[in-house]
Structure formats: C-alpha cells, structure tokens
Short mmCIF file of C-alpha atoms and ligand atoms in Angstrom, two decimals:
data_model
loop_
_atom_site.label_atom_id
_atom_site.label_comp_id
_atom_site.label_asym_id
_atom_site.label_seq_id
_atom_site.Cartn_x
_atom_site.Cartn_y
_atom_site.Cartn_z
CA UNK A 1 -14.42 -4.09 24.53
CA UNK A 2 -12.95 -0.99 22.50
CA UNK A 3 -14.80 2.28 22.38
CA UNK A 4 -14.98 2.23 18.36
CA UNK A 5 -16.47 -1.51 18.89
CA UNK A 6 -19.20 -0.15 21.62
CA UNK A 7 -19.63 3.09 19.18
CA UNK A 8 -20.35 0.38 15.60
CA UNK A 9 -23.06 -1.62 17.96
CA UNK A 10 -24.86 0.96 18.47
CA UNK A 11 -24.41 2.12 15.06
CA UNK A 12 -25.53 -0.74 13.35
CA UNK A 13 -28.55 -1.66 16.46
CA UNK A 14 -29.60 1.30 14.99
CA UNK A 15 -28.97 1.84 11.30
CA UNK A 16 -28.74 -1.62 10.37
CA UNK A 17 -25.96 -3.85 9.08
CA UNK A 18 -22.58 -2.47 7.43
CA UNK A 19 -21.07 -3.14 4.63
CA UNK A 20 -17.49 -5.28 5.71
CA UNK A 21 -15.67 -2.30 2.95
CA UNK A 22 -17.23 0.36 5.19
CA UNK A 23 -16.29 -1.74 9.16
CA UNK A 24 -13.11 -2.03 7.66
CA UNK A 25 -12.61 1.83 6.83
CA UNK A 26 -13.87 2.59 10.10
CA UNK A 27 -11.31 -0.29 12.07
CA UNK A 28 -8.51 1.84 10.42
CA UNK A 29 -9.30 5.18 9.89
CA UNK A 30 -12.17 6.04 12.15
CA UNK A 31 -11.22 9.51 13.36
CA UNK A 32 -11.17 8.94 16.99
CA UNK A 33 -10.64 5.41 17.30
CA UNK A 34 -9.30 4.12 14.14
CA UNK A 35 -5.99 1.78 13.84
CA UNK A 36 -3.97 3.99 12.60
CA UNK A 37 -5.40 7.25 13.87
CA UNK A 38 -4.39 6.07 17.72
CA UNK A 39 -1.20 3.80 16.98
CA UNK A 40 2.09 4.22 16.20
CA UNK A 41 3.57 1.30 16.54
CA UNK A 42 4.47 -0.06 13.02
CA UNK A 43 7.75 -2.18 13.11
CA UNK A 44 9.60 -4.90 15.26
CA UNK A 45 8.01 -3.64 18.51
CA UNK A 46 4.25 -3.44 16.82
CA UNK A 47 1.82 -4.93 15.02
CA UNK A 48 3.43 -5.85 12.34
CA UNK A 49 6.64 -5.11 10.45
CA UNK A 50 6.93 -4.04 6.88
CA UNK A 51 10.03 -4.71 4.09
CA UNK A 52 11.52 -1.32 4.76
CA UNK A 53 11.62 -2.03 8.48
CA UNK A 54 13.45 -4.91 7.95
CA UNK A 55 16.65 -3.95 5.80
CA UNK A 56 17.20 -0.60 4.40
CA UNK A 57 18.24 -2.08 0.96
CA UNK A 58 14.43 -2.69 0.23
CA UNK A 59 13.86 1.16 0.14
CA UNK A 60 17.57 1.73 -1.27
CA UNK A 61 16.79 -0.53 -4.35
CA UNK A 62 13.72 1.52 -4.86
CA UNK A 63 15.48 4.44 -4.83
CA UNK A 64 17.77 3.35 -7.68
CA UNK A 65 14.93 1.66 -9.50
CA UNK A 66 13.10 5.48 -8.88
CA UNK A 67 16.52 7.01 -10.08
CA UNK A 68 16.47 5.07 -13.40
CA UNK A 69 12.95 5.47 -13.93
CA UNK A 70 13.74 9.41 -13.78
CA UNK A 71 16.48 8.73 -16.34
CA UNK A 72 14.81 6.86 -18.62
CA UNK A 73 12.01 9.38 -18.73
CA UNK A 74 14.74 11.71 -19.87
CA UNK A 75 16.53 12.95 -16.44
CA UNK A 76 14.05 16.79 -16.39
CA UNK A 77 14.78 19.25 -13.90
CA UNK A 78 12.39 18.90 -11.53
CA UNK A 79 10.76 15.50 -10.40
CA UNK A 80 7.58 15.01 -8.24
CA UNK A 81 8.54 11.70 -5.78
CA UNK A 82 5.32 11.07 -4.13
CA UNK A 83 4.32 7.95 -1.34
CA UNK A 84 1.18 6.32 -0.68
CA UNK A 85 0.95 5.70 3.00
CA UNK A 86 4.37 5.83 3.73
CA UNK A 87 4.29 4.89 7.36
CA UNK A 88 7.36 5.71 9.86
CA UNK A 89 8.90 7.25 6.72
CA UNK A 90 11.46 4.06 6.51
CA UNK A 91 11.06 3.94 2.76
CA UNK A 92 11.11 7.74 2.01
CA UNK A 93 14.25 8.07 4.00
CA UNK A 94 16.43 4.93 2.68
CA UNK A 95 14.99 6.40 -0.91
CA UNK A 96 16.06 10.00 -0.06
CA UNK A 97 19.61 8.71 0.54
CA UNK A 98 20.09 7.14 -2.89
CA UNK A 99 18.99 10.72 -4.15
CA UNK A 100 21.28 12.88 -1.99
CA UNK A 101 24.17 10.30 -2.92
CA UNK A 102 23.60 10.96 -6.89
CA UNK A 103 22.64 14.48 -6.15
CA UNK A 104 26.82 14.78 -5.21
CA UNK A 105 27.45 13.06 -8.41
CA UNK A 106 25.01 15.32 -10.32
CA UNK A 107 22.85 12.62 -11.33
CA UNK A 108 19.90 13.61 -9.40
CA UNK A 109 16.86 16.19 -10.32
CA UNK A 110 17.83 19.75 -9.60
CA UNK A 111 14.35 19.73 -7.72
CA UNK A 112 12.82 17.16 -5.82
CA UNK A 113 9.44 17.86 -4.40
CA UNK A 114 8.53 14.92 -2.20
CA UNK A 115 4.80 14.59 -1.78
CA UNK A 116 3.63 12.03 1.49
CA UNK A 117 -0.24 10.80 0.88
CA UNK A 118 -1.19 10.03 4.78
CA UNK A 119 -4.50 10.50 6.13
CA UNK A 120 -3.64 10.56 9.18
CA UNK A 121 -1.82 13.52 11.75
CA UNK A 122 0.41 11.01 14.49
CA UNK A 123 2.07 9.53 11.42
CA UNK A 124 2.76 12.53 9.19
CA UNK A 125 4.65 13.70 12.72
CA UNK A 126 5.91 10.52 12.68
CA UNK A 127 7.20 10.65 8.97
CA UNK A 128 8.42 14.46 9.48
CA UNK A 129 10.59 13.42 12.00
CA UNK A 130 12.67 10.77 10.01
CA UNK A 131 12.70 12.56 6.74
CA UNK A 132 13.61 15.70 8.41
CA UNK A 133 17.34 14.66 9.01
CA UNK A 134 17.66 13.57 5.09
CA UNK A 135 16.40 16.89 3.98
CA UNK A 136 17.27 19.39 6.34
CA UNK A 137 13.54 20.66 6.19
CA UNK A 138 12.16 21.02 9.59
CA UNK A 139 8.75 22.48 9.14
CA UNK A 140 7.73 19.77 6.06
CA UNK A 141 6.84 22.13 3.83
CA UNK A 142 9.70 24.40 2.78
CA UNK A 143 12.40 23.94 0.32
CA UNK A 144 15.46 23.26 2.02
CA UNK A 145 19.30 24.30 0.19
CA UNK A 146 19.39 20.46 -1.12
CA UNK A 147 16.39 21.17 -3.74
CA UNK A 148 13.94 18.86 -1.59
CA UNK A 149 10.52 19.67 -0.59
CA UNK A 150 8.49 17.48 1.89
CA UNK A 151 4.92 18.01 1.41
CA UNK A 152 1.98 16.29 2.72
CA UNK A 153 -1.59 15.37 1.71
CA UNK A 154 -4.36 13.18 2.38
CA UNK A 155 -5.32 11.81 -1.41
CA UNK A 156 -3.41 11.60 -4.30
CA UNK A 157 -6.87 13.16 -6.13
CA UNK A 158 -5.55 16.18 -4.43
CA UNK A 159 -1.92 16.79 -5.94
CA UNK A 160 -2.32 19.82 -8.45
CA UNK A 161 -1.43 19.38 -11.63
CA UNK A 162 2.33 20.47 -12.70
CA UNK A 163 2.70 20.70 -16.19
CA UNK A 164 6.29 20.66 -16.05
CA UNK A 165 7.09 17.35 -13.62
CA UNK A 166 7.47 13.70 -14.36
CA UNK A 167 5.77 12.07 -11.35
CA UNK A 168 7.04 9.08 -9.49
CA UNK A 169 4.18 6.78 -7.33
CA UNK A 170 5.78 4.71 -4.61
CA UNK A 171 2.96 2.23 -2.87
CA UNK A 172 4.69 -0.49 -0.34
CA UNK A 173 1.95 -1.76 1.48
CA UNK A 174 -0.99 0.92 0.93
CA UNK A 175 -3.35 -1.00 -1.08
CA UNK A 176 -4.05 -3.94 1.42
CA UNK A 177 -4.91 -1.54 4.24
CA UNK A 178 -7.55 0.20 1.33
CA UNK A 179 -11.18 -0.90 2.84
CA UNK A 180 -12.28 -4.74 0.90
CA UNK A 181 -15.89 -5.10 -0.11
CA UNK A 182 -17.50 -9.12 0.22
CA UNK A 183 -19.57 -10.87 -1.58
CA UNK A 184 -21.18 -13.97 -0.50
CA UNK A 185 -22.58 -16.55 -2.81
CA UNK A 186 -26.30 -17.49 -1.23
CA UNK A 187 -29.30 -19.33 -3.08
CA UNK A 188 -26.53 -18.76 -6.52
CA UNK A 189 -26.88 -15.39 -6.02
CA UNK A 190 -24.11 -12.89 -4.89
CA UNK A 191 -24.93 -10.71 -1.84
CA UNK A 192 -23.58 -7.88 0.15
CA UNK A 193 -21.58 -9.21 3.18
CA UNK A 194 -22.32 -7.49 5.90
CA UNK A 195 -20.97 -6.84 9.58
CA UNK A 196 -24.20 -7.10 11.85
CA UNK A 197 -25.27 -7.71 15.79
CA UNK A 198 -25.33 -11.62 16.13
CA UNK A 199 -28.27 -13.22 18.86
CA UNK A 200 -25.23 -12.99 21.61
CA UNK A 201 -24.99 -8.76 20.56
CA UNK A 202 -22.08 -9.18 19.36
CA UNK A 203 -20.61 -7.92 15.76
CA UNK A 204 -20.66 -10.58 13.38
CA UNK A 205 -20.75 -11.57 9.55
CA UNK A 206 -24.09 -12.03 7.84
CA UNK A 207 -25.12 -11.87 4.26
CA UNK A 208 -27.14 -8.83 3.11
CA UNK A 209 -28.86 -7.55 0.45
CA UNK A 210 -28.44 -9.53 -3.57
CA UNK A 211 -26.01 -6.85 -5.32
CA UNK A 212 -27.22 -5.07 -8.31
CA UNK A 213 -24.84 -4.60 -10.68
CA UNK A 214 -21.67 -7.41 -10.88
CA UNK A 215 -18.27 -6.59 -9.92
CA UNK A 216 -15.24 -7.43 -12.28
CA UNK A 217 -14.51 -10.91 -11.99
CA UNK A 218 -17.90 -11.88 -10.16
CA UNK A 219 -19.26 -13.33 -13.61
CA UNK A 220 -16.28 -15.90 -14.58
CA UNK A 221 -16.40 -16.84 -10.33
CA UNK A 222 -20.33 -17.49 -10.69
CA UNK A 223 -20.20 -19.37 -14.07
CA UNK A 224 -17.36 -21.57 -12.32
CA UNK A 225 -20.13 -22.74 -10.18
CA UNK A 226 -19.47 -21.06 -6.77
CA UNK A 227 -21.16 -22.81 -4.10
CA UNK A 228 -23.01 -21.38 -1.38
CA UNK A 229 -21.00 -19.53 1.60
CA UNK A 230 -17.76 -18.52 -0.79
CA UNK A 231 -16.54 -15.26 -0.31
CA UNK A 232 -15.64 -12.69 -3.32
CA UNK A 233 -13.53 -9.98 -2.57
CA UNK A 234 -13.08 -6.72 -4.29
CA UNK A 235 -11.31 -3.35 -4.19
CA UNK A 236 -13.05 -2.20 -7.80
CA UNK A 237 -14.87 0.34 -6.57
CA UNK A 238 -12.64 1.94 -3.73
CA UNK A 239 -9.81 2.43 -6.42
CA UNK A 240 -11.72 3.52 -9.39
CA UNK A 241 -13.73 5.86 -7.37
CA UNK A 242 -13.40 9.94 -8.40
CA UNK A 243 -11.10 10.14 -5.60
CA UNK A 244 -9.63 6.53 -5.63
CA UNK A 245 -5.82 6.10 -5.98
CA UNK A 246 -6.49 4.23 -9.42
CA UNK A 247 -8.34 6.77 -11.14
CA UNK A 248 -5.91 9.97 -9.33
CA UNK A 249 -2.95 8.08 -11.00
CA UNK A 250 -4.50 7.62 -14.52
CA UNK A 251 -5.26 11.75 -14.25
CA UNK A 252 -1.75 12.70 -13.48
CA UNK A 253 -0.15 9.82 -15.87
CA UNK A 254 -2.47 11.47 -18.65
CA UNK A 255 -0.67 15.16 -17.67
CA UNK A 256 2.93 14.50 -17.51
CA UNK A 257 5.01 11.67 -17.57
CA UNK A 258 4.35 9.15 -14.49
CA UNK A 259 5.03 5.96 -13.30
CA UNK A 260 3.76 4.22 -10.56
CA UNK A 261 5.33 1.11 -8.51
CA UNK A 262 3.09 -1.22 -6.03
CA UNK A 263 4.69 -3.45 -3.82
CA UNK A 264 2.19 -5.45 -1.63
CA UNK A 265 1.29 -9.28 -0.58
CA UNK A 266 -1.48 -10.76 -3.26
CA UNK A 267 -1.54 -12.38 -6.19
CA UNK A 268 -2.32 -12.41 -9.88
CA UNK A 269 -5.10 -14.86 -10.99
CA UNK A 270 -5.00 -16.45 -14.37
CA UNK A 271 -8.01 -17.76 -14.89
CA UNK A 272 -9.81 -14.65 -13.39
CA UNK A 273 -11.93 -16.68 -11.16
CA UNK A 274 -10.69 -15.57 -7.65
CA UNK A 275 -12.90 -16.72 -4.21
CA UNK A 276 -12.02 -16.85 -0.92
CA UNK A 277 -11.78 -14.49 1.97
CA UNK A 278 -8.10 -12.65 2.90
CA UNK A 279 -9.58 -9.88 5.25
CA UNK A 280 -7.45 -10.38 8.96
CA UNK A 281 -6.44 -8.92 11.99
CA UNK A 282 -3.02 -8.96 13.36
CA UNK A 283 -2.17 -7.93 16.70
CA UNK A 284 2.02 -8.07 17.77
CA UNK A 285 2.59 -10.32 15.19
CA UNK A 286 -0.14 -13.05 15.29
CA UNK A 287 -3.53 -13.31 13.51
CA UNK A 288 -6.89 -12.46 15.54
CA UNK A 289 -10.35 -12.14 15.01
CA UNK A 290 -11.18 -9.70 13.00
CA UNK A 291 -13.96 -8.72 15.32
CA UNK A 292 -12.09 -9.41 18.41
CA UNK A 293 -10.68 -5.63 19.05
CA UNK A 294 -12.04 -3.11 16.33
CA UNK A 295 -9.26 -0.37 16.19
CA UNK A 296 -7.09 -1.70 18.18
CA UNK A 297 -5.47 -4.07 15.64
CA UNK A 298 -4.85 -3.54 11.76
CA UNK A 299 -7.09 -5.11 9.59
CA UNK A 300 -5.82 -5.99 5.87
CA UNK A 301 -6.49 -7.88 2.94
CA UNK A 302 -4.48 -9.62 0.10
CA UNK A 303 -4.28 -7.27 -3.27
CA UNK A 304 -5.86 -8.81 -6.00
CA UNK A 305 -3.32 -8.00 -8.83
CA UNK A 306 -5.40 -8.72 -11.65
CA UNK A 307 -8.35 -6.54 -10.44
CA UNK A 308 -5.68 -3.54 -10.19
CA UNK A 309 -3.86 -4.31 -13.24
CA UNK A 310 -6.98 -4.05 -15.03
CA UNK A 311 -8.83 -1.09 -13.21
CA UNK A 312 -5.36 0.93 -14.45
CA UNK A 313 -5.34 -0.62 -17.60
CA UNK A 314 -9.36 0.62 -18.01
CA UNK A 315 -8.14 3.93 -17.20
CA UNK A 316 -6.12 4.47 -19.80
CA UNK A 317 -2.69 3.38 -17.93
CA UNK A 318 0.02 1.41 -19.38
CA UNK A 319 0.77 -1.66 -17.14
CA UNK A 320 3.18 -4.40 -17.20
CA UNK A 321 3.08 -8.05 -15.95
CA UNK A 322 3.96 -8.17 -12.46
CA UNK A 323 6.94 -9.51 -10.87
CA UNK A 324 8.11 -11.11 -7.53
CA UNK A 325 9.09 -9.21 -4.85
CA UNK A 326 12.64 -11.80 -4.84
CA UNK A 327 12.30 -10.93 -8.72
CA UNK A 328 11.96 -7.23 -8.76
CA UNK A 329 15.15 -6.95 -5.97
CA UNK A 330 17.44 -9.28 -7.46
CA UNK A 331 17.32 -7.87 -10.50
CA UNK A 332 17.80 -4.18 -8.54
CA UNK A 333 20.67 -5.64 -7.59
CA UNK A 334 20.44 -6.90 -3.88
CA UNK A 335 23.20 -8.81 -3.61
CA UNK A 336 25.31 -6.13 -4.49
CA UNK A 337 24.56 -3.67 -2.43
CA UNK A 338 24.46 -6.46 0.81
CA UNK A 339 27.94 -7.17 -0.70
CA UNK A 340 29.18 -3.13 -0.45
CA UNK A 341 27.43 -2.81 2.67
CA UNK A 342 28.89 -6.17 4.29
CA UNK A 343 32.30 -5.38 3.51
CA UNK A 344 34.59 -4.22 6.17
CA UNK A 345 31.76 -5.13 9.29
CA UNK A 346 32.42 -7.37 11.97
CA UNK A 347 31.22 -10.95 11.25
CA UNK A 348 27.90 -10.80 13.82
CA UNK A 349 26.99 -7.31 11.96
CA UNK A 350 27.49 -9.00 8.31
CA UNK A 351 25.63 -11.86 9.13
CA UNK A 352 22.85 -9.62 10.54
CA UNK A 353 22.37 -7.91 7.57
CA UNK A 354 22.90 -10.80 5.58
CA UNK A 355 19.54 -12.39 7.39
CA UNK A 356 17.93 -9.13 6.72
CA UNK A 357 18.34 -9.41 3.10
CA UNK A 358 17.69 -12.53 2.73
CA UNK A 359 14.16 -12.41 4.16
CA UNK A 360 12.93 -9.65 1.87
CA UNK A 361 13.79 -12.77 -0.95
CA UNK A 362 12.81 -16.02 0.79
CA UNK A 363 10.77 -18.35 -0.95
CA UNK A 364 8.36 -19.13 0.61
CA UNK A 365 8.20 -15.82 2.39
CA UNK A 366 8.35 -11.99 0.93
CA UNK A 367 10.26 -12.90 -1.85
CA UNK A 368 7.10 -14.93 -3.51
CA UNK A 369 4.11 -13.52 -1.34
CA UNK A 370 4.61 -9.82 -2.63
CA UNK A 371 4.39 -8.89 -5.87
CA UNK A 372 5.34 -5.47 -7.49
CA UNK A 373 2.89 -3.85 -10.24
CA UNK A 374 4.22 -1.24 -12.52
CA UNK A 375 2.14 0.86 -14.36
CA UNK A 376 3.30 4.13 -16.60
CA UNK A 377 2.32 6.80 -18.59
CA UNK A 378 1.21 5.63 -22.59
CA UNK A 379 4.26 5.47 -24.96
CA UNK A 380 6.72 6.13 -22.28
CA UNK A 381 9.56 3.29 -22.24
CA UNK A 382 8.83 1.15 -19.96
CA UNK A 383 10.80 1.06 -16.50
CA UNK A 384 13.59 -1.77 -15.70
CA UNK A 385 12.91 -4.65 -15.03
CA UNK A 386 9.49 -4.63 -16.10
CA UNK A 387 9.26 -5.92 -19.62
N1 LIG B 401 4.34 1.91 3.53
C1 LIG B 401 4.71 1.74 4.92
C2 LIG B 401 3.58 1.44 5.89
C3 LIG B 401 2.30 0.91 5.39
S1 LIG B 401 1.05 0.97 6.64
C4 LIG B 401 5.78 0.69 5.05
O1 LIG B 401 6.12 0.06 4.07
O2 LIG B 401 6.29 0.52 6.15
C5 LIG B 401 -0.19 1.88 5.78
C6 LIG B 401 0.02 3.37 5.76
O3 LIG B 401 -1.03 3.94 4.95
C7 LIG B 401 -0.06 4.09 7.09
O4 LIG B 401 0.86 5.16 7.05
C8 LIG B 401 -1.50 4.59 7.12
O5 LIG B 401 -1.70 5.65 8.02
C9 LIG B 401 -1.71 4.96 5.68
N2 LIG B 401 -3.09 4.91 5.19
C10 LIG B 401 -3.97 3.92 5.38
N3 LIG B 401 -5.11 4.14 4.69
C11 LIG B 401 -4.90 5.31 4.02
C12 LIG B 401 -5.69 6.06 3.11
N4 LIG B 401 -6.91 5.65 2.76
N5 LIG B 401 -5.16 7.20 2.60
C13 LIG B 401 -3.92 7.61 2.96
N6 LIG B 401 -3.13 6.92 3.80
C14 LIG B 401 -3.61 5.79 4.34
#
C-alpha cells in the first residue's frame, strides 16, 4: 500500500467520501505523494510515453505551425510562447529549434519570452535542464544573447498581462491529466461519484449525493434515457473555474492577440450525448486499477472535445473544428521533414525514424485517437490548417 493511499483512508474514514475530480487531483498532484510530484519518469523507460518522446518532428511541426501562427498575426517584435505542462521539456526544445533556425534567417521574433506552466518543482528542473542547451539560459529566468527567456509558473491565471505581445498556448497532453468529475445515473437521477472505504476498507467507487445544478451535456445524456450505473464525465468546472486554463486563456486572448493549440487523446461528440467512464491508471505501459497504487501511477482521462470547444467558445474565444492528430501533421508537412531528415542516414537509422513518424499518424493509433483544438483571439485570421 502507498503512503498517499494509507493518508486518503484515513481521510475519507474520517471526512467522508471524495469526490473522484478531487482523488484524482490528489493521485497526481498531492504535494508529498502525488504522481507527478515524486516521478520523473515520463518516456520509453516510464509510465508512459508521449508524441514528442517519440519523434522530434511532432514538436518540430509545432514549431512551424507556432512560427506561422506568429506570421499570420503580423510577425510583432516580441512573442510570448507559453506550455501547459510541458513535461521533460521534449516539445519546448524540438519547438525552440525551429525558432533559433528562422531566428538565423531573420524570420523569428526579436524577443521570445518562453513561459513553462508546471506545478510541480522535479519537473521544472527537469525542463530547465533540456531547454537550457537551446537557449543558453542557465538560471531559467534571464534573457540570454539569443532574445529567449525561460520563465516558469504554476497557472496560466498567473501570466501578467503584456499589452504589447501576441501570445502562443501550446497544450500536448495537459488536459487529460486535469482532475475528471463523475456522474452516475441512479433511480434516473444523476449523482456525485464518489471514491469511498468499501466493507473490505479498501478505496472504492460509490455513488453520492443527487447533484444540484446539471452539467453541460448532462440534459441531452438524461433525455437519451441513460440507464442506471452509466457514468458522465466532465471537466466543465475545472476549466472554467477563475483560475481554470479555459477561462485564463479567454482573459489573455481578450488582451492581445492569442492563439491556443490542444493536442490530446478524446473525441468530439456530435450528438452531444457522451456516457461512459475514460478515467485509468497506467503503470510502465499497461492499464491498472485505478485504485490499485494511488500516486504511484498516472491517472488520466479522455478530453471531451466538445465540452472544451464550447467552454472556450462561452468565453468569448474563437474556436475552430478540430482535426486529427494524422490530419493536423500531414498537413504541417511530416513527410517532408522525415524526407530532409532521412536523407543521407544509414538505412537502420532511416528506417528508425521512418517508424517514428509513422506512429505519430497511424490509424488506428495517434494519428486518429488525438485530436488537436485550436482556438484564437476574435477577428484574428484563423491559423493553418484550421479552417
Ligand atoms: N506535455 C508533455 C507531458 C505531459 S504530462 C509531453 O507531451 O510529453 C503532464 C504534465 O503536466 C506534467 O509536466 C505535469 O507535471 C503537468 N501538470 C499536471 N497537472 C498540472 C496542473 N494542474 N498545472 C500545471 N501543470 C500540471
């Protein structure tokens, strides 16, 4: 048993049951014990590896899709790059590299100010560390000769407002590892789900108390006649909240120029009616029980694309249709830049990176399980390829 599991037993043998949205926050982010506060180990020898970690053209196409978007928004001085959870830094860095090379061609902003949103201390080490050799800047927080300035903060609410900067939002899987609230359909009523001490002690699910106001989406999902025991999942009121990434984005896109760019594994629902439960554990690669080792493996759940799209929209954001991941790259260009990066490498090395790429677009795979949201600033053209 982990400490953080002995620690929410007692918790909840003495407070009562918790809220999944608030076991989940606690999994990942508890201070002492939390998934990402103790580990490090994102990538092929962890948990779990992300599309960065794979093939650096993931995080090179963003960088030219974050180049044009700075273009098309009329190429100012000065732009603000900022990162939602950005991990090892993999992204930042492979995105940092498209800048530098356009920087020698002058086609770059005289001042980049790169802004990391991590909660957490290990990682912003971590992140230091690989972005320090891309922009010379050792302590994070200095301007280096190259015009880039690593900076770091826990909440996007928190960036001050720059009246002068168009602002950039990168998000590659952020939003599934944001805490997801269940509902559970019982006596055709929607409840709280709720993580409480089963007869054997242990943590388990149980239904809670009837909720009081609906959730987006929960109407059309009850008037499609959910039956009893179907889950409801929702992010609504972690991302709207005053301090929520939804809401922090809508403030800055209302004060300058912004864009923002979400790449994560979800889907978009048509009809609006969206049940079933997506909340897991993975541990080196395989699924677990999500109450088998709280803190000690990550806990995530899909991104309901429709319930962002419209919490942005709702704020006042422009927002786009969203595309496939396979879409979104091959459109970047992906095969390309394999091409330019194939050429001239021994046939094993090619073929590696050939395998690389390719799983970023399989289908079935990354290419069709992630999707990539782009939302903008009113009356500002709207990004490539978005339409
Ligand atoms: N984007 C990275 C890794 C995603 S893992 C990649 O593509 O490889 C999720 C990241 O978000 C981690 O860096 C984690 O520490 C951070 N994180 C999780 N919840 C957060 C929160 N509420 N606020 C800020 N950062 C958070």
């Amino acid at each position: 048993m982990t400490s953080l599991a002995t620690r929410l037993k007692s918790e909840i043998a003495r407070d009562g049951p918790m809220a999944v949205d608030v076991f989940m926050a606690r999994c990942l982010t508890d201070p002492q014990d939390g998934y990402y506060t103790r580990q490090t180990a994102l990538g092929a020898n962890g948990d779990f590896i992300t599309a960065p970690e794979i093939s650096q053209i993931f995080g090179e196409l963003i960088g030219i899709w974050a180049l044009a978007t700075w273009q098309a928004l009329g190429a100012p001085a000065h732009l603000r790059l900022v990162e939602l959870g950005p991990g090892r830094g993999t992204l930042m860095q492979d995105v940092l590299r498209v800048f530098c090379g356009a920087r020698a061609r002058k086609t770059a902003p005289a001042k980049l100010e790169v802004v990391l949103v991590e909660l957490d201390g290990a990682m912003r080490a971590r992140q230091a560390a690989t972005l320090r050799g891309t922009s010379g800047d050792a302590s994070g927080d200095a301007s280096d000769d190259a015009g880039v300035t690593l900076l770091w903060t826990d909440s996007l609410s928190k960036l001050r407002h720059d009246g002068t900067a168009v602002t950039i939002v990168l998000a590659n899987e952020f939003f599934d590892a944001l805490p997801v609230a269940q509902y559970v359909m019982s006596e055709r009523q929607w409840c709280q789900r709720v993580v409480a001490l089963g007869r054997d002690g242990e943590l388990a699910f149980a239904i809670g108390q009837p909720v009081a106001a609906a959730m987006p989406g929960m109407a059309a999902a009850s008037a499609a006649g959910v039956g009893d025991g179907q889950v409801f999942e929702s992010r609504h009121s972690v991302i709207v909240a005053t301090s929520g990434p939804v809401r922090a984005f809508a403030d800055i896109a209302s004060q300058c120029p912004a864009a923002l760019l979400v790449i994560d594994y979800g889907d978009t629902c048509a009809s609006g009616v969206r049940t079933g439960e997506t909340l897991q554990a993975v541990a080196a690669h395989r699924f677990a029980d999500v109450f088998e080792a709280p803190g000690m493996h990550d806990l995530s759940a899909h991104v309901d694309f429709s319930e962002l799209t419209s919490a942005l929209s709702d704020a006042g954001v422009a927002t786009r249709p969203t595309l496939s991941q396979a879409e979104f790259l091959a459109a970047l260009g992906l095969e390309a830049r394999l091409a330019t990066l194939i050429a001239g490498k021994d046939a094993a090395t090619a073929n590696a990176l050939q395998v690389d790429a390719s799983r970023l677009v399989a289908e079935p795979g990354m290419g069709d399980r992630f999707r990539v949201l782009c939302a903008c600033s009113q009356g500002i053209a709207v990004p490539y390829p978005f339409a």
